[in-house]
Short mmCIF file of C-alpha atoms in Angstrom, two decimals:
data_model
loop_
_atom_site.label_atom_id
_atom_site.label_comp_id
_atom_site.label_asym_id
_atom_site.label_seq_id
_atom_site.Cartn_x
_atom_site.Cartn_y
_atom_site.Cartn_z
CA UNK Y 1 -35.92 -6.74 51.18
CA UNK Y 2 -35.98 -3.87 53.66
CA UNK Y 3 -33.20 -5.42 55.68
CA UNK Y 4 -31.11 -5.96 52.54
CA UNK Y 5 -31.64 -2.35 51.46
CA UNK Y 6 -30.67 -1.05 54.85
CA UNK Y 7 -27.57 -3.25 54.81
CA UNK Y 8 -26.53 -1.89 51.38
CA UNK Y 9 -27.16 1.69 52.46
CA UNK Y 10 -25.17 1.13 55.66
CA UNK Y 11 -22.32 -0.40 53.65
CA UNK Y 12 -22.25 2.57 51.23
CA UNK Y 13 -22.34 5.01 54.13
CA UNK Y 14 -19.49 3.17 55.86
CA UNK Y 15 -17.41 3.14 52.64
CA UNK Y 16 -18.07 6.82 52.07
CA UNK Y 17 -17.12 7.57 55.68
CA UNK Y 18 -13.83 5.68 55.33
CA UNK Y 19 -12.96 7.38 52.04
CA UNK Y 20 -13.59 10.82 53.47
CA UNK Y 21 -11.65 10.15 56.66
CA UNK Y 22 -8.42 12.12 57.25
CA UNK Y 23 -5.09 10.32 56.84
CA UNK Y 24 -1.71 11.15 58.43
CA UNK Y 25 -0.31 11.95 54.94
CA UNK Y 26 -0.43 15.77 54.75
CA UNK Y 27 -3.84 15.55 56.47
CA UNK Y 28 -5.43 14.64 53.15
CA UNK Y 29 -8.57 12.59 52.76
CA UNK Y 30 -8.23 8.90 51.96
CA UNK Y 31 -9.66 9.28 48.47
CA UNK Y 32 -7.15 12.08 47.77
CA UNK Y 33 -4.28 9.83 48.81
CA UNK Y 34 -5.62 7.06 46.56
CA UNK Y 35 -5.85 9.48 43.65
CA UNK Y 36 -2.28 10.66 44.23
CA UNK Y 37 -1.01 7.07 44.33
CA UNK Y 38 -2.78 6.21 41.08
CA UNK Y 39 -1.34 9.25 39.32
CA UNK Y 40 2.13 8.49 40.72
CA UNK Y 41 1.91 4.93 39.39
CA UNK Y 42 0.89 6.24 35.98
CA UNK Y 43 3.76 8.74 36.00
CA UNK Y 44 6.24 6.04 37.05
CA UNK Y 45 5.05 3.73 34.29
CA UNK Y 46 5.36 6.57 31.79
CA UNK Y 47 8.91 7.42 32.90
CA UNK Y 48 10.01 3.78 32.73
CA UNK Y 49 8.60 3.47 29.23
CA UNK Y 50 10.29 6.69 28.12
CA UNK Y 51 13.63 5.59 29.62
CA UNK Y 52 13.45 2.35 27.64
CA UNK Y 53 12.66 4.29 24.45
CA UNK Y 54 15.54 6.70 25.08
CA UNK Y 55 18.00 3.86 25.70
CA UNK Y 56 17.02 2.13 22.47
CA UNK Y 57 17.27 5.38 20.50
CA UNK Y 58 20.73 6.16 21.88
CA UNK Y 59 21.95 2.68 20.98
CA UNK Y 60 20.81 3.17 17.41
CA UNK Y 61 22.64 6.49 17.17
CA UNK Y 62 25.87 4.93 18.38
CA UNK Y 63 25.88 2.25 15.74
CA UNK Y 64 28.98 2.53 13.64
CA UNK Y 65 28.34 3.40 10.02
CA UNK Y 66 30.25 1.03 7.79
CA UNK Y 67 33.12 2.59 5.93
CA UNK Y 68 32.56 2.72 2.19
CA UNK Y 69 35.14 0.91 0.11
CA UNK Y 70 34.52 3.10 -2.92
CA UNK Y 71 37.42 5.01 -4.37
CA UNK Y 72 37.68 8.54 -3.04
CA UNK Y 73 39.53 11.04 -5.23
CA UNK Y 74 42.09 13.50 -3.93
CA UNK Y 75 40.45 16.80 -3.33
CA UNK Y 76 41.50 20.05 -4.92
CA UNK Y 77 42.57 22.59 -2.36
CA UNK Y 78 43.04 25.46 -4.81
CA UNK Y 79 42.03 28.80 -3.42
CA UNK Y 80 40.69 31.40 -5.79
CA UNK Y 81 42.00 34.90 -5.20
CA UNK Y 82 39.89 37.94 -5.98
CA UNK Y 83 42.45 40.62 -6.76
CA UNK Y 84 40.15 43.61 -6.94
CA UNK Y 85 37.92 44.50 -3.99
CA UNK Y 86 35.70 46.62 -6.24
CA UNK Y 87 31.90 46.21 -6.33
CA UNK Y 88 32.25 44.42 -9.66
CA UNK Y 89 34.06 41.62 -7.89
CA UNK Y 90 30.94 40.61 -6.00
CA UNK Y 91 30.25 36.93 -6.50
CA UNK Y 92 26.94 36.00 -8.05
CA UNK Y 93 25.35 34.54 -4.96
CA UNK Y 94 21.75 35.21 -5.87
CA UNK Y 95 19.41 37.87 -4.56
CA UNK Y 96 16.49 35.66 -3.61
CA UNK Y 97 13.48 37.33 -2.04
CA UNK Y 98 13.15 34.94 0.80
CA UNK Y 99 11.79 36.55 3.95
CA UNK Y 100 13.68 35.97 7.15
CA UNK Y 101 11.70 34.02 9.67
CA UNK Y 102 11.77 35.24 13.22
CA UNK Y 103 13.80 32.84 15.25
CA UNK Y 104 14.31 33.26 18.98
CA UNK Y 105 18.05 33.47 19.28
CA UNK Y 106 19.43 31.40 22.08
CA UNK Y 107 22.32 32.87 24.01
CA UNK Y 108 25.44 30.77 23.90
CA UNK Y 109 26.77 29.07 26.98
CA UNK Y 110 30.12 27.54 26.22
CA UNK Y 111 32.82 26.31 28.51
CA UNK Y 112 35.85 28.14 27.23
CA UNK Y 113 39.34 27.06 28.04
CA UNK Y 114 41.46 30.16 28.37
CA UNK Y 115 44.48 29.59 26.24
CA UNK Y 116 47.33 31.96 26.73
CA UNK Y 117 48.69 32.90 23.35
CA UNK Y 118 52.45 32.82 22.91
CA UNK Y 119 54.44 36.02 23.19
CA UNK Y 120 57.50 37.06 21.28
CA UNK Y 121 56.70 34.81 18.33
CA UNK Y 122 56.75 37.58 15.75
CA UNK Y 123 60.31 38.56 16.41
CA UNK Y 124 61.41 34.93 16.21
CA UNK Y 125 59.43 34.32 13.05
CA UNK Y 126 60.67 37.42 11.35
CA UNK Y 127 64.28 36.60 11.97
CA UNK Y 128 66.00 35.79 8.74
CA UNK Y 129 68.61 33.12 8.88
CA UNK Y 130 69.72 30.13 6.95
CA UNK Y 131 69.97 27.84 9.95
CA UNK Y 132 67.21 26.14 11.95
CA UNK Y 133 64.89 28.54 13.74
CA UNK Y 134 63.24 27.81 17.05
CA UNK Y 135 60.14 29.93 17.62
CA UNK Y 136 59.73 28.89 21.24
CA UNK Y 137 56.54 26.93 20.69
CA UNK Y 138 55.66 23.31 20.00
CA UNK Y 139 58.19 20.80 18.80
CA UNK Y 140 60.84 21.74 16.32
CA UNK Y 141 61.55 19.13 13.64
CA UNK Y 142 64.63 19.11 11.47
CA UNK Y 143 64.28 18.90 7.72
CA UNK Y 144 66.07 15.54 7.83
CA UNK Y 145 63.50 14.13 10.28
CA UNK Y 146 60.59 15.08 8.06
CA UNK Y 147 62.33 13.77 4.94
CA UNK Y 148 62.71 10.38 6.63
CA UNK Y 149 59.11 10.48 7.92
CA UNK Y 150 57.70 11.12 4.44
CA UNK Y 151 60.20 8.86 2.64
CA UNK Y 152 61.86 11.78 0.92
CA UNK Y 153 58.53 13.56 0.36
CA UNK Y 154 57.46 10.72 -1.89
CA UNK Y 155 54.52 11.38 -4.25
CA UNK Y 156 53.00 8.16 -2.91
CA UNK Y 157 52.58 9.87 0.46
CA UNK Y 158 50.73 12.90 -0.87
CA UNK Y 159 47.30 13.20 0.76
CA UNK Y 160 46.40 16.69 -0.44
CA UNK Y 161 47.69 19.64 -2.39
CA UNK Y 162 46.69 23.15 -3.34
CA UNK Y 163 47.90 26.58 -4.26
CA UNK Y 164 49.85 27.02 -1.02
CA UNK Y 165 51.54 23.69 -0.55
CA UNK Y 166 51.48 19.92 -0.50
CA UNK Y 167 50.41 17.74 2.42
CA UNK Y 168 52.24 14.46 3.01
CA UNK Y 169 51.50 11.55 5.28
CA UNK Y 170 54.46 10.83 7.51
CA UNK Y 171 55.54 8.38 10.20
CA UNK Y 172 57.87 9.79 12.84
CA UNK Y 173 60.60 7.81 14.59
CA UNK Y 174 58.34 7.16 17.58
CA UNK Y 175 55.77 5.55 15.26
CA UNK Y 176 53.20 8.34 15.40
CA UNK Y 177 51.46 9.24 12.16
CA UNK Y 178 51.38 12.92 11.21
CA UNK Y 179 50.44 15.17 8.31
CA UNK Y 180 53.31 17.32 7.05
CA UNK Y 181 52.36 20.47 5.15
CA UNK Y 182 55.22 21.65 2.93
CA UNK Y 183 54.53 25.30 2.15
CA UNK Y 184 55.41 26.53 -1.34
CA UNK Y 185 57.71 29.52 -1.13
CA UNK Y 186 56.40 31.72 -3.94
CA UNK Y 187 57.40 35.35 -3.32
CA UNK Y 188 57.67 34.79 0.41
CA UNK Y 189 54.27 33.09 0.54
CA UNK Y 190 55.54 30.20 2.67
CA UNK Y 191 56.83 32.56 5.35
CA UNK Y 192 53.53 34.46 5.38
CA UNK Y 193 51.34 31.38 5.74
CA UNK Y 194 53.73 29.91 8.28
CA UNK Y 195 53.34 32.98 10.49
CA UNK Y 196 49.57 33.07 10.05
CA UNK Y 197 48.97 29.45 11.02
CA UNK Y 198 51.32 29.52 13.99
CA UNK Y 199 49.79 32.75 15.29
CA UNK Y 200 46.23 31.53 14.69
CA UNK Y 201 46.28 28.01 16.14
CA UNK Y 202 49.77 27.49 17.51
CA UNK Y 203 48.54 26.97 21.07
CA UNK Y 204 44.84 26.40 20.46
CA UNK Y 205 43.40 23.10 21.65
CA UNK Y 206 39.85 22.16 20.67
CA UNK Y 207 38.38 18.82 19.68
CA UNK Y 208 36.94 20.29 16.47
CA UNK Y 209 40.13 22.05 15.35
CA UNK Y 210 42.99 20.12 13.79
CA UNK Y 211 45.95 20.04 16.15
CA UNK Y 212 49.21 21.71 15.15
CA UNK Y 213 51.98 19.58 16.66
CA UNK Y 214 55.17 21.24 15.48
CA UNK Y 215 57.06 22.90 12.66
CA UNK Y 216 60.21 22.97 10.59
CA UNK Y 217 62.00 26.22 9.72
CA UNK Y 218 65.35 25.70 8.02
CA UNK Y 219 66.59 28.24 5.52
CA UNK Y 220 63.78 28.92 3.07
CA UNK Y 221 61.91 25.74 4.04
CA UNK Y 222 58.71 26.18 6.05
CA UNK Y 223 56.72 23.14 7.12
CA UNK Y 224 53.92 22.54 9.58
CA UNK Y 225 53.29 19.21 11.31
CA UNK Y 226 49.67 18.38 12.16
CA UNK Y 227 47.87 15.51 13.80
CA UNK Y 228 46.87 12.96 11.18
CA UNK Y 229 43.14 12.52 10.56
CA UNK Y 230 42.62 9.20 8.83
CA UNK Y 231 39.17 9.39 7.25
CA UNK Y 232 39.58 11.98 4.53
CA UNK Y 233 37.67 15.21 4.30
CA UNK Y 234 34.03 16.15 3.94
CA UNK Y 235 34.30 17.03 0.25
CA UNK Y 236 35.48 13.52 -0.57
CA UNK Y 237 32.53 11.94 1.24
CA UNK Y 238 29.96 14.32 -0.24
CA UNK Y 239 31.13 14.39 -3.85
CA UNK Y 240 33.30 11.30 -4.25
CA UNK Y 241 32.21 7.92 -5.57
CA UNK Y 242 30.65 6.39 -2.44
CA UNK Y 243 28.04 4.19 -4.11
CA UNK Y 244 24.25 4.45 -4.47
CA UNK Y 245 23.74 5.14 -0.76
CA UNK Y 246 25.84 7.70 1.07
CA UNK Y 247 27.43 6.52 4.33
CA UNK Y 248 26.74 10.03 5.60
CA UNK Y 249 23.29 9.65 7.11
CA UNK Y 250 21.31 12.70 8.15
CA UNK Y 251 22.39 12.29 11.78
CA UNK Y 252 26.04 12.02 10.78
CA UNK Y 253 25.75 15.11 8.59
CA UNK Y 254 24.22 17.09 11.42
CA UNK Y 255 26.96 15.82 13.74
CA UNK Y 256 29.55 17.15 11.29
CA UNK Y 257 27.72 20.47 10.97
CA UNK Y 258 27.42 20.92 14.75
CA UNK Y 259 31.07 20.00 15.34
CA UNK Y 260 32.23 22.43 12.68
CA UNK Y 261 30.06 25.16 14.18
CA UNK Y 262 31.55 24.48 17.63
CA UNK Y 263 35.07 24.81 16.27
CA UNK Y 264 34.25 28.13 14.61
CA UNK Y 265 32.41 29.35 17.70
CA UNK Y 266 35.57 28.72 19.70
CA UNK Y 267 37.66 30.70 17.22
CA UNK Y 268 35.19 33.60 17.20
CA UNK Y 269 34.07 33.71 20.81
CA UNK Y 270 36.54 31.72 22.88
CA UNK Y 271 39.84 33.33 21.92
CA UNK Y 272 41.37 36.76 22.39
CA UNK Y 273 42.02 38.06 19.79
CA UNK Y 274 39.33 36.26 17.82
CA UNK Y 275 40.34 34.27 14.76
CA UNK Y 276 38.53 34.57 11.42
CA UNK Y 277 39.22 31.44 9.37
CA UNK Y 278 38.39 33.00 5.97
CA UNK Y 279 38.36 29.72 4.05
CA UNK Y 280 35.56 27.54 5.39
CA UNK Y 281 34.75 24.86 2.82
CA UNK Y 282 34.09 21.13 2.70
CA UNK Y 283 37.66 20.17 1.76
CA UNK Y 284 38.92 21.91 4.92
CA UNK Y 285 36.71 19.80 7.20
CA UNK Y 286 38.64 16.66 8.10
CA UNK Y 287 36.84 13.60 9.49
CA UNK Y 288 37.97 10.84 11.80
CA UNK Y 289 36.62 7.28 11.86
CA UNK Y 290 33.77 8.31 14.15
CA UNK Y 291 32.78 11.17 11.83
CA UNK Y 292 34.01 13.83 14.22
CA UNK Y 293 34.89 16.95 12.20
CA UNK Y 294 38.06 19.00 12.56
CA UNK Y 295 38.47 22.38 10.92
CA UNK Y 296 41.83 22.63 9.14
CA UNK Y 297 43.94 24.89 6.90
CA UNK Y 298 44.37 28.21 8.67
CA UNK Y 299 46.63 29.66 5.97
CA UNK Y 300 44.20 32.51 5.24
CA UNK Y 301 43.17 33.14 8.84
CA UNK Y 302 43.16 36.65 10.26
CA UNK Y 303 43.32 37.83 13.87
CA UNK Y 304 40.69 40.38 14.82
CA UNK Y 305 41.59 42.67 17.72
CA UNK Y 306 38.94 43.29 20.41
CA UNK Y 307 38.65 46.97 19.54
CA UNK Y 308 38.17 46.25 15.83
CA UNK Y 309 34.88 45.25 14.24
CA UNK Y 310 36.59 44.30 10.99
CA UNK Y 311 39.95 44.19 9.25
CA UNK Y 312 40.50 45.42 5.70
CA UNK Y 313 42.46 42.94 3.64
CA UNK Y 314 42.92 41.68 0.12
CA UNK Y 315 39.95 39.56 -0.84
CA UNK Y 316 40.87 35.90 -0.84
CA UNK Y 317 38.88 32.73 -0.47
CA UNK Y 318 37.23 29.93 -2.39
CA UNK Y 319 34.76 30.77 -5.13
CA UNK Y 320 31.23 30.00 -3.99
CA UNK Y 321 31.94 30.37 -0.27
CA UNK Y 322 33.01 34.04 -0.06
CA UNK Y 323 30.48 36.39 1.53
CA UNK Y 324 29.21 39.17 -0.77
CA UNK Y 325 30.07 42.05 1.57
CA UNK Y 326 33.66 40.82 1.93
CA UNK Y 327 34.00 40.31 -1.82
CA UNK Y 328 32.81 43.85 -2.56
CA UNK Y 329 34.57 45.82 0.18
CA UNK Y 330 37.48 43.71 1.44
CA UNK Y 331 36.25 44.27 5.01
CA UNK Y 332 36.61 40.97 6.87
CA UNK Y 333 35.04 39.91 10.17
CA UNK Y 334 33.50 36.82 11.76
CA UNK Y 335 30.25 37.28 9.80
CA UNK Y 336 32.16 36.25 6.68
CA UNK Y 337 32.82 32.88 8.31
CA UNK Y 338 29.12 32.64 9.23
CA UNK Y 339 28.15 33.12 5.59
CA UNK Y 340 30.68 30.48 4.49
CA UNK Y 341 29.30 28.10 7.10
CA UNK Y 342 25.80 28.64 5.70
CA UNK Y 343 27.05 27.59 2.26
CA UNK Y 344 28.80 24.59 3.82
CA UNK Y 345 25.58 23.58 5.60
CA UNK Y 346 23.69 23.80 2.30
CA UNK Y 347 26.34 21.56 0.77
CA UNK Y 348 25.97 19.07 3.62
CA UNK Y 349 22.18 18.98 3.27
CA UNK Y 350 21.94 18.85 -0.51
CA UNK Y 351 25.11 16.99 -1.48
CA UNK Y 352 25.70 19.67 -4.14
CA UNK Y 353 28.77 21.82 -4.72
CA UNK Y 354 28.41 25.60 -4.27
CA UNK Y 355 29.19 26.08 -7.96
CA UNK Y 356 28.58 23.18 -10.34
CA UNK Y 357 28.84 23.93 -14.06
CA UNK Y 358 27.75 20.40 -14.96
CA UNK Y 359 24.19 21.15 -13.87
CA UNK Y 360 21.47 22.99 -15.81
CA UNK Y 361 21.67 26.78 -15.95
CA UNK Y 362 19.17 27.30 -13.13
CA UNK Y 363 20.99 24.90 -10.81
CA UNK Y 364 24.64 25.88 -11.26
CA UNK Y 365 24.64 28.26 -8.32
CA UNK Y 366 23.69 26.45 -5.12
CA UNK Y 367 22.40 29.55 -3.33
CA UNK Y 368 20.09 30.59 -6.18
CA UNK Y 369 18.71 27.07 -6.57
CA UNK Y 370 18.32 26.59 -2.82
CA UNK Y 371 16.42 29.85 -2.33
CA UNK Y 372 14.21 29.09 -5.31
CA UNK Y 373 13.26 25.69 -3.91
CA UNK Y 374 12.42 27.17 -0.51
CA UNK Y 375 10.43 30.00 -2.09
CA UNK Y 376 8.35 27.51 -4.08
CA UNK Y 377 7.71 25.46 -0.91
CA UNK Y 378 9.72 22.48 -2.14
CA UNK Y 379 12.17 22.41 0.73
CA UNK Y 380 11.89 18.65 1.21
CA UNK Y 381 13.28 18.15 -2.31
CA UNK Y 382 16.64 19.78 -1.55
CA UNK Y 383 17.81 16.91 0.70
CA UNK Y 384 20.55 14.77 -0.84
CA UNK Y 385 18.84 11.81 -2.59
CA UNK Y 386 21.75 9.58 -1.52
CA UNK Y 387 20.51 9.76 2.07
CA UNK Y 388 18.65 6.49 2.57
CA UNK Y 389 16.52 7.57 5.55
CA UNK Y 390 15.13 11.06 5.09
CA UNK Y 391 15.07 13.42 8.10
CA UNK Y 392 11.94 14.36 10.00
CA UNK Y 393 10.15 17.46 8.65
CA UNK Y 394 10.95 19.33 11.85
CA UNK Y 395 14.69 18.56 11.72
CA UNK Y 396 14.84 19.40 8.03
CA UNK Y 397 13.05 22.75 8.45
CA UNK Y 398 15.34 23.67 11.33
CA UNK Y 399 18.46 23.02 9.22
CA UNK Y 400 17.05 24.90 6.22
CA UNK Y 401 16.21 27.88 8.40
CA UNK Y 402 19.76 27.98 9.79
CA UNK Y 403 21.06 28.06 6.20
CA UNK Y 404 18.85 31.02 5.33
CA UNK Y 405 19.84 32.87 8.47
CA UNK Y 406 23.56 32.39 7.79
CA UNK Y 407 23.44 33.69 4.21
CA UNK Y 408 21.26 36.70 5.00
CA UNK Y 409 22.52 39.66 2.98
CA UNK Y 410 22.00 41.84 6.05
CA UNK Y 411 25.09 41.04 8.11
CA UNK Y 412 23.45 42.20 11.34
CA UNK Y 413 20.75 39.54 10.99
CA UNK Y 414 23.16 36.63 10.76
CA UNK Y 415 23.44 34.59 13.97
CA UNK Y 416 26.68 34.09 15.86
CA UNK Y 417 28.34 30.70 15.58
CA UNK Y 418 27.49 29.96 19.21
CA UNK Y 419 23.83 30.60 18.48
CA UNK Y 420 24.03 28.37 15.41
CA UNK Y 421 25.33 25.55 17.61
CA UNK Y 422 22.31 25.85 19.89
CA UNK Y 423 19.88 26.05 16.97
CA UNK Y 424 21.29 22.91 15.36
CA UNK Y 425 21.43 21.05 18.69
CA UNK Y 426 17.80 21.90 19.55
CA UNK Y 427 16.71 18.29 19.15
CA UNK Y 428 13.11 17.31 18.62
CA UNK Y 429 11.20 16.51 21.80
CA UNK Y 430 12.12 12.82 22.04
CA UNK Y 431 8.82 11.81 23.57
CA UNK Y 432 6.60 13.82 21.24
CA UNK Y 433 5.13 10.69 19.71
CA UNK Y 434 4.13 9.53 23.18
CA UNK Y 435 1.93 12.62 23.53
CA UNK Y 436 -0.17 11.44 20.62
CA UNK Y 437 -0.34 7.95 22.12
CA UNK Y 438 -1.60 9.26 25.45
CA UNK Y 439 -3.94 11.74 23.81
CA UNK Y 440 -5.84 9.02 21.97
CA UNK Y 441 -5.86 6.83 25.08
CA UNK Y 442 -7.26 9.47 27.43
CA UNK Y 443 -10.83 8.28 27.07
CA UNK Y 444 -9.89 4.70 27.93
CA UNK Y 445 -7.80 5.76 30.96
CA UNK Y 446 -10.61 8.03 32.10
CA UNK Y 447 -13.00 5.10 31.96
CA UNK Y 448 -10.67 2.91 34.05
CA UNK Y 449 -10.10 5.59 36.68
CA UNK Y 450 -13.78 6.46 36.81
CA UNK Y 451 -14.53 2.78 37.31
CA UNK Y 452 -12.03 2.02 40.07
CA UNK Y 453 -11.81 5.33 41.93
CA UNK Y 454 -14.31 5.65 44.82
CA UNK Y 455 -17.71 6.91 43.72
CA UNK Y 456 -19.73 9.17 45.99
CA UNK Y 457 -22.74 11.40 45.62
CA UNK Y 458 -23.21 15.09 46.17
CA UNK Y 459 -25.90 15.61 48.80
CA UNK Y 460 -27.92 18.17 46.85
CA UNK Y 461 -27.67 16.20 43.57
CA UNK Y 462 -28.00 12.49 44.48
CA UNK Y 463 -28.57 11.44 40.87
CA UNK Y 464 -25.20 12.77 39.69
CA UNK Y 465 -22.32 10.33 40.28
CA UNK Y 466 -19.05 12.22 40.56
CA UNK Y 467 -15.49 11.78 41.80
CA UNK Y 468 -14.60 14.11 44.65
CA UNK Y 469 -11.21 15.82 44.37
CA UNK Y 470 -10.40 18.55 46.92
CA UNK Y 471 -9.18 21.92 45.82
CA UNK Y 472 -5.90 21.37 47.68
CA UNK Y 473 -4.94 18.36 45.55
CA UNK Y 474 -5.91 20.17 42.37
CA UNK Y 475 -3.79 23.17 43.30
CA UNK Y 476 -0.80 21.06 44.45
CA UNK Y 477 -0.68 19.22 41.13
CA UNK Y 478 -1.53 21.89 38.60
CA UNK Y 479 -1.05 25.24 40.36
CA UNK Y 480 -2.74 28.10 38.51
CA UNK Y 481 -3.63 25.90 35.54
CA UNK Y 482 -6.60 24.54 37.52
CA UNK Y 483 -8.16 27.88 38.47
CA UNK Y 484 -10.37 28.08 35.41
CA UNK Y 485 -11.57 24.51 35.87
CA UNK Y 486 -12.43 25.13 39.54
CA UNK Y 487 -14.33 28.31 38.76
CA UNK Y 488 -16.25 26.46 36.08
CA UNK Y 489 -17.20 23.66 38.45
CA UNK Y 490 -18.13 26.07 41.24
CA UNK Y 491 -20.56 27.78 38.90
CA UNK Y 492 -21.98 24.42 37.86
CA UNK Y 493 -22.29 22.72 41.25
CA UNK Y 494 -22.45 25.64 43.68
CA UNK Y 495 -20.05 26.79 46.38
CA UNK Y 496 -18.62 24.58 49.09
CA UNK Y 497 -16.59 21.45 48.32
CA UNK Y 498 -15.49 21.23 44.72
CA UNK Y 499 -16.69 18.21 42.82
CA UNK Y 500 -15.22 17.56 39.41
CA UNK Y 501 -16.51 14.99 37.00
CA UNK Y 502 -14.06 12.15 36.37
CA UNK Y 503 -14.53 12.62 32.64
CA UNK Y 504 -13.24 16.21 33.05
CA UNK Y 505 -10.50 15.89 35.69
CA UNK Y 506 -8.64 12.85 34.39
CA UNK Y 507 -8.26 14.02 30.77
CA UNK Y 508 -7.24 17.47 32.00
CA UNK Y 509 -4.72 16.02 34.45
CA UNK Y 510 -3.12 13.81 31.82
CA UNK Y 511 -3.00 16.59 29.24
CA UNK Y 512 -1.35 18.91 31.74
CA UNK Y 513 1.16 16.19 32.67
CA UNK Y 514 2.03 15.73 29.01
CA UNK Y 515 2.32 19.48 28.55
CA UNK Y 516 4.72 19.72 31.51
CA UNK Y 517 6.87 16.89 30.13
CA UNK Y 518 6.79 18.57 26.73
#
């Protein structure tokens, strides 16, 4: 028995000696190297698992949403004009008492393509002649070419109409499909809108702005030729007959909102002079087959010079989208577009029109109803019931908060469009659910590590089995986060080498790893 005991003691001593021996790797002890390897393996396994999860999630997002075969009505593009900029002309947008939540505004970082705006256009545009006019930009189309492309401006080719003109689908001689906007010449209105659109987006190129290809200016005729977007507009998909389940899922709706915000951010912050659209609404957001949005209809746009904070103009816009300060004073700036975008985002989330007289009295005005629902803590009920899969609470709250920020009656508290882009793109932490998984598994992992890591004894406390981790390893992995734990263990076990219980170190290490990944 004595011999056997001595053999066991010798074996333990030899094992302890080997584990505490110095290795060539950073001059660390053997047990420290083993601990590092185990943690590296765990981290590698975690990363592999997360990569697999990310790949699967991205594949699901890329799945094509099936196009609805339901009939989609033509959308009204009528623009209401507010003739008097007096205080009485303020739209009833609701004075809800919703407090503004403090949101850390993220500074915008956008890659801006410097587009040199054309010079000398005004003189060319203002020339009055009966013959064809070439304004020195884009492609000039003859009236005959556009008549052939639209089959004589056939009513069968009409894809949209409003107070300022009719939009036709056309096929040019080279086979390309275009949208031809024939401006109505009421009291020189066609000439005015023609100038505005050419000046605003004549040379602008952005994936979320509809492209202006060319023009026609013959006699009194003024036409604009745009790229053709073949999937209708947002209003048709939100309010048309699309069946019991909307093809616009939450992710698609947020994609549309973010794309629209990017287009407006480019107009406000990427051009000189900046462009204020002045008529942001769902019918002016065109969609392609991949649900990419393109802001269209710049007939009411205004250019804002760098030295000007606003421009005073006759109040025009679409009822329900016009900002209250613009409606009451006629002073227009980019914050008016921000307000209109907030209304548009509400419309995207709720599936409701800004003004709907078919609803009960308390629900006719979208802003009033929306604020009331938020105030009564029923925010989850505002989401469009036609959305089959409801959004996560975090994503929903983020979108609702952006709405409230955009429609703030205090103009100075509204975010810039670039900041709105960042707020909407601030995706949930994709591996957040994994944190919960690892948190509930910490005890089990601790048991495994405590079982298989080398066990040694502290000389002055032979009855206490502990895992020895040097201060250097603890500091290398967790930096200052470990200081409190080391001080605690020094007080418990005395000065000298630090000895940390496996049941304390492993859970702390995993929690810190999760926190860093978070």
